[in-house]
PDB file of C-alpha atoms in Angstrom:
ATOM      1  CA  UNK A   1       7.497  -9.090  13.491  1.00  0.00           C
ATOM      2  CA  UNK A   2       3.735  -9.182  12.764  1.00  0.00           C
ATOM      3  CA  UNK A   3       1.353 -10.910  10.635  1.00  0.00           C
ATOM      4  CA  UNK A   4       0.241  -9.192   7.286  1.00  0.00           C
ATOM      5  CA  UNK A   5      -3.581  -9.355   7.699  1.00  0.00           C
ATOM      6  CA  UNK A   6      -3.136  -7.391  11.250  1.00  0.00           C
ATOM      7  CA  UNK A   7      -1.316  -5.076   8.912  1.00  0.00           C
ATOM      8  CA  UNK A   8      -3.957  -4.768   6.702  1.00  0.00           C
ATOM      9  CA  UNK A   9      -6.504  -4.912   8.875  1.00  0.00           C
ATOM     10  CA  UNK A  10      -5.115  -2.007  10.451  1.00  0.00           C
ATOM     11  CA  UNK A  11      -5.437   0.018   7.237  1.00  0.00           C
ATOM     12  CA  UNK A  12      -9.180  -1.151   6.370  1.00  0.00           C
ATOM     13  CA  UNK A  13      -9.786   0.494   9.858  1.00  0.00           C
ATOM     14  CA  UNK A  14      -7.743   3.916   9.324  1.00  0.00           C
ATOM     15  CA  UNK A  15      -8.272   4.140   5.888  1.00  0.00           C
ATOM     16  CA  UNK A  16     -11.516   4.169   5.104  1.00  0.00           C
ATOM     17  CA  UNK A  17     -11.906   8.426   3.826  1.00  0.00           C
ATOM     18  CA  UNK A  18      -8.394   6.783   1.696  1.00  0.00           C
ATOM     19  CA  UNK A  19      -7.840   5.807  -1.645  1.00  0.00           C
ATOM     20  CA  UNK A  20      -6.150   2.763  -0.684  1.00  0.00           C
ATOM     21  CA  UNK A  21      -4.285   0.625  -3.297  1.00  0.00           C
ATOM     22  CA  UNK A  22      -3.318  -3.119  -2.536  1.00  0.00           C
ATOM     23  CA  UNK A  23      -0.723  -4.875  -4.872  1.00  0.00           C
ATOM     24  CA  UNK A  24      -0.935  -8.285  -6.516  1.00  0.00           C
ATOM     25  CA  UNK A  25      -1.258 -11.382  -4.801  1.00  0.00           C
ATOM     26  CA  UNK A  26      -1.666 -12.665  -1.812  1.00  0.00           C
ATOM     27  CA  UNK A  27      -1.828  -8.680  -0.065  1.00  0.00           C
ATOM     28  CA  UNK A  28      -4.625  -8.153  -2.209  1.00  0.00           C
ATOM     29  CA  UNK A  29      -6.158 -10.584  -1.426  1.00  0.00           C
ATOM     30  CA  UNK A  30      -5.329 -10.306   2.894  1.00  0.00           C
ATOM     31  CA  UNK A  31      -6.790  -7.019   1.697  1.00  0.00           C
ATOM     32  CA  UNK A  32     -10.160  -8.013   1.010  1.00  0.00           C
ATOM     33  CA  UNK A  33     -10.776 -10.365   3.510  1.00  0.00           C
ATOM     34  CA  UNK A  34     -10.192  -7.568   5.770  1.00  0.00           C
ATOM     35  CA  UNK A  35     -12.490  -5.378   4.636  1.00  0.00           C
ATOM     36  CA  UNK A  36     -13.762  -4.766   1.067  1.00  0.00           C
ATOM     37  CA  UNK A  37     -14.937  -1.118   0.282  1.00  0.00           C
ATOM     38  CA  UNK A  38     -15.452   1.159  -2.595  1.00  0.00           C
ATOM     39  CA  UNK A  39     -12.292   2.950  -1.417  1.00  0.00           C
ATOM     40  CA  UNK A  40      -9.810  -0.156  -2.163  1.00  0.00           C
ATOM     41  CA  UNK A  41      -8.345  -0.840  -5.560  1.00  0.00           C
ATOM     42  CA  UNK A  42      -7.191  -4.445  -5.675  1.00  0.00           C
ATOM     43  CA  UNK A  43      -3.873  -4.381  -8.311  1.00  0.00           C
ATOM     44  CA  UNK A  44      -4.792  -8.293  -9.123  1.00  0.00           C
ATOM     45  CA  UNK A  45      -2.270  -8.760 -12.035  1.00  0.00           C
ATOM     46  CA  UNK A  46      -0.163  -5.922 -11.410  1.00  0.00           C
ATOM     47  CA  UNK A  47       2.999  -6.792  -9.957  1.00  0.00           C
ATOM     48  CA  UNK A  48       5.327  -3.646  -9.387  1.00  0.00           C
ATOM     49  CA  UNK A  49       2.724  -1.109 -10.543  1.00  0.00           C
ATOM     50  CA  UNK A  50       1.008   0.104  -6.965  1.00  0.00           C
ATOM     51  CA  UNK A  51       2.964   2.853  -6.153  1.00  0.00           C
ATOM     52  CA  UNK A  52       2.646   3.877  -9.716  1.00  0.00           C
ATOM     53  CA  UNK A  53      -0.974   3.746  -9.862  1.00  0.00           C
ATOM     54  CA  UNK A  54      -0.718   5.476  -5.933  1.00  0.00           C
ATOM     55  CA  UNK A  55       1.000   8.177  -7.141  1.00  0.00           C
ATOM     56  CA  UNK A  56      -1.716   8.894 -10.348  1.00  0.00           C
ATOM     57  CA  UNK A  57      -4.294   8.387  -7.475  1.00  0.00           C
ATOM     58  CA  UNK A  58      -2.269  11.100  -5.119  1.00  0.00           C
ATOM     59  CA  UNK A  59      -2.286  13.847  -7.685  1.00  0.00           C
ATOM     60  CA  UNK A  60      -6.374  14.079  -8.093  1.00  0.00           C
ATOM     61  CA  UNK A  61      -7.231  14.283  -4.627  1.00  0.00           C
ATOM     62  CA  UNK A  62      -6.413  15.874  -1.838  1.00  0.00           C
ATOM     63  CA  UNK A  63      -6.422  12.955   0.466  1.00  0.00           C
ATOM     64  CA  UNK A  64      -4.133  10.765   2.090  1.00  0.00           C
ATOM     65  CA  UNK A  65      -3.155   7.509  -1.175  1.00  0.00           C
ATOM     66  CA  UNK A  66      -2.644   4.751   0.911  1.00  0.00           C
ATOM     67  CA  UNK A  67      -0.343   2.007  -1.300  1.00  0.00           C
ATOM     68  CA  UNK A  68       0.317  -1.409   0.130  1.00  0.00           C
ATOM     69  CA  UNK A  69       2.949  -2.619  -1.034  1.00  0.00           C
ATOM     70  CA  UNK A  70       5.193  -6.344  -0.792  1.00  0.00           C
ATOM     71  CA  UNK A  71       9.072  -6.677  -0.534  1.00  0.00           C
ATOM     72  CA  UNK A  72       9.037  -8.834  -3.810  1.00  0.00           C
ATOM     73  CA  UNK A  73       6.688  -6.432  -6.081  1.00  0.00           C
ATOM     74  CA  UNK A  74       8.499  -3.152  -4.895  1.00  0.00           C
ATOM     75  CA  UNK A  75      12.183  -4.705  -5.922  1.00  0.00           C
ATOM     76  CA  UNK A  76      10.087  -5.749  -9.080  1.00  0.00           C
ATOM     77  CA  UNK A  77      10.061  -2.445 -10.354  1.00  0.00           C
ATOM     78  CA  UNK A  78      12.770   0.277  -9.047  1.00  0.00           C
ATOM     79  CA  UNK A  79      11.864   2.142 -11.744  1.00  0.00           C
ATOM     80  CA  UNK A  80       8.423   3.009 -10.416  1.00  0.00           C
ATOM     81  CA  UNK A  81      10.821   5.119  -7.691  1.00  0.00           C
ATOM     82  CA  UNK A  82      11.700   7.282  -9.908  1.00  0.00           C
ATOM     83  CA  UNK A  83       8.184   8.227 -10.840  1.00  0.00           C
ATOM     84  CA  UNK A  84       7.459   8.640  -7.011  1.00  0.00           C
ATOM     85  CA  UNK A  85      10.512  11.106  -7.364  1.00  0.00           C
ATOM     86  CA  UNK A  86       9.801  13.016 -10.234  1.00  0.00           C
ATOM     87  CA  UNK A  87       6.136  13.900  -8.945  1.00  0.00           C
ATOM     88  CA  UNK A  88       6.692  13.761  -5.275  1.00  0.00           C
ATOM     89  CA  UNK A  89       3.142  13.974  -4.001  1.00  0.00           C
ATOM     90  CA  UNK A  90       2.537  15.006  -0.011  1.00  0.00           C
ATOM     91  CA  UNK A  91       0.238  12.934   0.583  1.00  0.00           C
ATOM     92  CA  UNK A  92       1.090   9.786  -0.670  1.00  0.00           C
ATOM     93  CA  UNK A  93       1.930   6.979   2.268  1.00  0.00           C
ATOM     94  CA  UNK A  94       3.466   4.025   0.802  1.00  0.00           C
ATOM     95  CA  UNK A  95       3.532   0.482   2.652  1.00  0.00           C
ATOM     96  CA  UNK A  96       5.853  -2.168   2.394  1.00  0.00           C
ATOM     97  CA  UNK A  97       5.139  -5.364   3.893  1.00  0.00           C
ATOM     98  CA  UNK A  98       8.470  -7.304   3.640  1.00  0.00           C
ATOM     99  CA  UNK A  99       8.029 -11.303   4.249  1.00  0.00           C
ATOM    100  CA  UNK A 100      10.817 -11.866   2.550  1.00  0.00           C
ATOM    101  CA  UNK A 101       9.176 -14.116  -0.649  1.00  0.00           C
ATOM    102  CA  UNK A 102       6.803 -14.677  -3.265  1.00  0.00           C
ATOM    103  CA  UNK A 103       4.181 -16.663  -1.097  1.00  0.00           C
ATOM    104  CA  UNK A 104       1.714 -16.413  -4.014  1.00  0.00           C
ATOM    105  CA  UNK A 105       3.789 -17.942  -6.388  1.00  0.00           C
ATOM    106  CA  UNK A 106       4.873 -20.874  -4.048  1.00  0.00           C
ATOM    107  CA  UNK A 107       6.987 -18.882  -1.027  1.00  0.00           C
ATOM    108  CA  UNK A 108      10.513 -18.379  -3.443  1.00  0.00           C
ATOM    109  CA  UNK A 109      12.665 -15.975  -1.757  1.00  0.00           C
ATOM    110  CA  UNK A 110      12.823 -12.285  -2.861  1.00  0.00           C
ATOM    111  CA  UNK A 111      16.048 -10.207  -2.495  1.00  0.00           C
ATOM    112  CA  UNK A 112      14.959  -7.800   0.142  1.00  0.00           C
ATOM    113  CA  UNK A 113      17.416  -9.978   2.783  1.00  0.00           C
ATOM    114  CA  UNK A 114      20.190  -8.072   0.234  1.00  0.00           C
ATOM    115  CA  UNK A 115      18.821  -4.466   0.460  1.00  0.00           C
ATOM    116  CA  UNK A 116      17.319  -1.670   2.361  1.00  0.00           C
ATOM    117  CA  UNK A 117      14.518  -0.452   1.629  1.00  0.00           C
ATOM    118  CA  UNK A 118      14.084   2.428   3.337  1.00  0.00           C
ATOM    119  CA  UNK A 119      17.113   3.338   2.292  1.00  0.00           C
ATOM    120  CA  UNK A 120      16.379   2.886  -1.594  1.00  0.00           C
ATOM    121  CA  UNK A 121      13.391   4.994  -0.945  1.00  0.00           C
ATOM    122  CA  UNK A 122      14.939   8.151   0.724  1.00  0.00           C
ATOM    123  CA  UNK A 123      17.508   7.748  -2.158  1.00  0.00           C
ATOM    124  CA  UNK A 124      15.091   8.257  -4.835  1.00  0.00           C
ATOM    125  CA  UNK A 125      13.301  11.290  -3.273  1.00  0.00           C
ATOM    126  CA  UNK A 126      11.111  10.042  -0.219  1.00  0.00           C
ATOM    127  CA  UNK A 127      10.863  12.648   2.964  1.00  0.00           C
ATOM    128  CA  UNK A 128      10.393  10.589   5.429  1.00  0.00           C
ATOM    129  CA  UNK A 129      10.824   6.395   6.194  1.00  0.00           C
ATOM    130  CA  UNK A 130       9.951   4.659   9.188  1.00  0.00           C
ATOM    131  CA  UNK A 131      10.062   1.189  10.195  1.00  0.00           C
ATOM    132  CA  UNK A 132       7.819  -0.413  12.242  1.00  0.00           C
ATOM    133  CA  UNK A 133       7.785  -3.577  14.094  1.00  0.00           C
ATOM    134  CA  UNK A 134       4.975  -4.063  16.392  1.00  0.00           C
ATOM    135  CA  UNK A 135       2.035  -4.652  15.600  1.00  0.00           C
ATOM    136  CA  UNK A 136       0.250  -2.569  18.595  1.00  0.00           C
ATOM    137  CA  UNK A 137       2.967   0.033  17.606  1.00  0.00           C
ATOM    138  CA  UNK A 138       1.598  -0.095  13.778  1.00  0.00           C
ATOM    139  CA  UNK A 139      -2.180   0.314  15.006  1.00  0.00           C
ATOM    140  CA  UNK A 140      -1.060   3.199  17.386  1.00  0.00           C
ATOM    141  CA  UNK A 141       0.744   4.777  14.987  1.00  0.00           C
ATOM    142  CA  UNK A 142      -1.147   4.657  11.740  1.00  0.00           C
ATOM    143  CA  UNK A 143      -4.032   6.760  12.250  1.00  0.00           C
ATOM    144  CA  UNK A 144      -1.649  10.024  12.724  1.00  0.00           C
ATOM    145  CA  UNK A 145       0.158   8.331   9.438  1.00  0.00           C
ATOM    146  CA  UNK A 146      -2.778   8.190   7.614  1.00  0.00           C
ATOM    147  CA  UNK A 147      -4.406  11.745   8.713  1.00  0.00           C
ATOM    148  CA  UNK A 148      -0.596  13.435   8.087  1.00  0.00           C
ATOM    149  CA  UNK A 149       1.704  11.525   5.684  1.00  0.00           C
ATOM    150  CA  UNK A 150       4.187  14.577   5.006  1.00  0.00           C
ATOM    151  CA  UNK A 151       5.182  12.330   1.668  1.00  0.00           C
ATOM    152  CA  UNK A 152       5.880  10.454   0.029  1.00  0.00           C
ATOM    153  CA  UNK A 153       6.757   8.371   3.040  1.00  0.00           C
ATOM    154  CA  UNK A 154       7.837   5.014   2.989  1.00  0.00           C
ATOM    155  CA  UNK A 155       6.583   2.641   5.983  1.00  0.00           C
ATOM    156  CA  UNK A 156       8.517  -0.425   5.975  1.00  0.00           C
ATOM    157  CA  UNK A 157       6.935  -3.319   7.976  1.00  0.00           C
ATOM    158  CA  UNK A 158       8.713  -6.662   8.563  1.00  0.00           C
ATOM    159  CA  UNK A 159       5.818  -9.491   8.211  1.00  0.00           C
ATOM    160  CA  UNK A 160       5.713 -13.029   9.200  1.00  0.00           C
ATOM    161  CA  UNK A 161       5.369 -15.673   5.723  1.00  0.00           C
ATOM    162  CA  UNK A 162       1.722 -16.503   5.483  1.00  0.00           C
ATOM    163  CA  UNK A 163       0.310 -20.212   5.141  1.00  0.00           C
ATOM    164  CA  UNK A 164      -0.238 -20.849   1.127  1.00  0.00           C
ATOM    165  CA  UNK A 165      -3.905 -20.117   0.278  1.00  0.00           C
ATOM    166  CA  UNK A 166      -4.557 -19.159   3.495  1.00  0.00           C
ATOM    167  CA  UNK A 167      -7.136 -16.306   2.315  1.00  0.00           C
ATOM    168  CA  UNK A 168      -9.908 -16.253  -0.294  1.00  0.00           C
ATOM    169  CA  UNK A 169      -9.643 -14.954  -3.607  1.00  0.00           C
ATOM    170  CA  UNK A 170     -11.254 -11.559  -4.416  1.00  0.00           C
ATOM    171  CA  UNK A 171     -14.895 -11.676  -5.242  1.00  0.00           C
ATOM    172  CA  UNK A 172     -15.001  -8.424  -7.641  1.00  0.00           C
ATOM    173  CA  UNK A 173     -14.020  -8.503 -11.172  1.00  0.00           C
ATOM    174  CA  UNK A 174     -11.284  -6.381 -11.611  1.00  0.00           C
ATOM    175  CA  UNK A 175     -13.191  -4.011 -14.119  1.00  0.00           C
ATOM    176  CA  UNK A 176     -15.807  -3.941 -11.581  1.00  0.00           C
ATOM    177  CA  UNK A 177     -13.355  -3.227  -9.045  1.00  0.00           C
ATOM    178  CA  UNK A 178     -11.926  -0.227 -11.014  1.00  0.00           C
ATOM    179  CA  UNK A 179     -15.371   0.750 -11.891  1.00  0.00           C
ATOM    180  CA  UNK A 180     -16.289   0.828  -8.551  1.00  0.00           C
ATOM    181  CA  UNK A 181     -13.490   2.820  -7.133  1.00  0.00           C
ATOM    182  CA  UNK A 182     -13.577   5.371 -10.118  1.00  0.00           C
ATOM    183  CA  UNK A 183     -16.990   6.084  -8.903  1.00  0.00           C
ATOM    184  CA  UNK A 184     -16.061   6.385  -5.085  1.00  0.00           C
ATOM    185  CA  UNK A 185     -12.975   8.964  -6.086  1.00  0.00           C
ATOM    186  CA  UNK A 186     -15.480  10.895  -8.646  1.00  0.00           C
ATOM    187  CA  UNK A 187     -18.170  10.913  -5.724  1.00  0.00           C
ATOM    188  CA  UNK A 188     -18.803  14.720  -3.703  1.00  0.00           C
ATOM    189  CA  UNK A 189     -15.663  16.306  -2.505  1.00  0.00           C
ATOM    190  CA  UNK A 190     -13.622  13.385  -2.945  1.00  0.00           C
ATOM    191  CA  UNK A 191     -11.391  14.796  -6.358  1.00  0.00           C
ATOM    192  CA  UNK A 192      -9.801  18.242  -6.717  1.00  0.00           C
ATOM    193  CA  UNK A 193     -10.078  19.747 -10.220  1.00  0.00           C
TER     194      UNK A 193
END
C-alpha cells in the first residue's frame, strides 16, 4: 500500500505536458503541495465530477487527461461512468486512490471495502484497468501510462489514510485556478480544433 502524496507526487512529475484534474478534498489539496502548475485543475467543491470534467478536458486535446480520483468521490457518482462510456476518449487515464474513507470530512468509511472498482469500470466501457500497489512500481510504471493511456483506463491504487489536515489548503481561488488552466489548454499547440 502507499501513501497518497507519493502518488501524487508521482503525477506532478509525469504529468507536467497533462491536463491533470485533482478531485475535492484532501487529493486536491496532496495535489498542490506537490506541485502547483498551470496544467492542474483543482475540483475544490466538486465531489464526483473529475472524471466528468476529465473527459470534457480529453475531447479538446490531443493529450494524455490525467484525472485523480478518490474511492469515496468515484462511488459518489456512478453515473459519471456512463458519460466516460458514452464518449470513450483514448486518451483519458483515470486514477483512483482508494483509502477507504472520507478523511476530509473526518475519516467516515466509504463503501469501496463492498465493491470493485476496476471491475465497475471495465463494466461501463473502460479498455483497460490495472492495479497497482507499490509505490516504486507506480513511479516505474506511470510515465509509459501517462505517454500511452490506450483509454479510458482505470488505475486503481490502494492508499494508506492520511493524518487529518495534514496538508495545506490551496492557495488559488478557484476562478483563478480555472482561469489559469483555461489559458494553459488555449496556449500554442496545446487544443485541437
Amino acid at each position: 500500500m502507499t501513501r497518497r502524496p507519493d502518488v501524487l507526487e508521482a503525477v506532478v512529475a509525469h504529468g507536467h505536458d497533462s491536463p491533470v484534474v485533482s478531485t475535492t478534498g484532501y487529493t486536491c489539496r496532496e495535489a498542490f503541495a506537490a506541485g502547483d502548475a498551470p496544467n492542474h485543475l483543482y475540483m475544490t467543491g466538486s465531489m464526483g465530477m473529475a472524471s466528468v470534467i476529465g473527459v470534457g478536458i480529453a475531447r479538446r486535446t490531443h493529450r494524455t487527461t490525467v484525472v485523480v480520483d478518490g474511492d469515496g468521490a468515484f462511488l459518489m457518482n456512478p453515473g459519471a461512468l456512463m458519460v466516460v462510456k458514452q464518449y470513450g476518449p483514448e486518451n483519458l487515464l483515470h486514477l483512483v486512490l482508494d483509502n477507504g474513507g472520507y478523511e476530509s470530512t473526518g475519516g467516515q468509511e466509504s463503501s469501496s471495502a463492498l465493491f470493485d472498482i476496476p471491475l465497475m469500470a471495465m463494466a461501463m466501457g473502460y479498455r483497460a484497468c490495472t492495479r497497482i500497489e507499490d509505490p516504486a512500481d507506480l513511479r516505474r510504471r506511470l510515465p509509459e501510462l501517462v505517454r500511452t493511456p490506450r483509454g479510458p483506463h482505470l488505475v486503481y491504487v490502494p492508499t494508506e489514510p492520511a493524518p487529518a489536515g495534514s496538508s495545506p489548503r490551496i492557495a488559488v481561488d478557484p476562478a483563478a485556478n480555472f482561469l489559469r488552466f483555461r489559458d494553459w489548454m488555449t496556449g500554442p499547440r496545446k487544443v485541437e480544433v
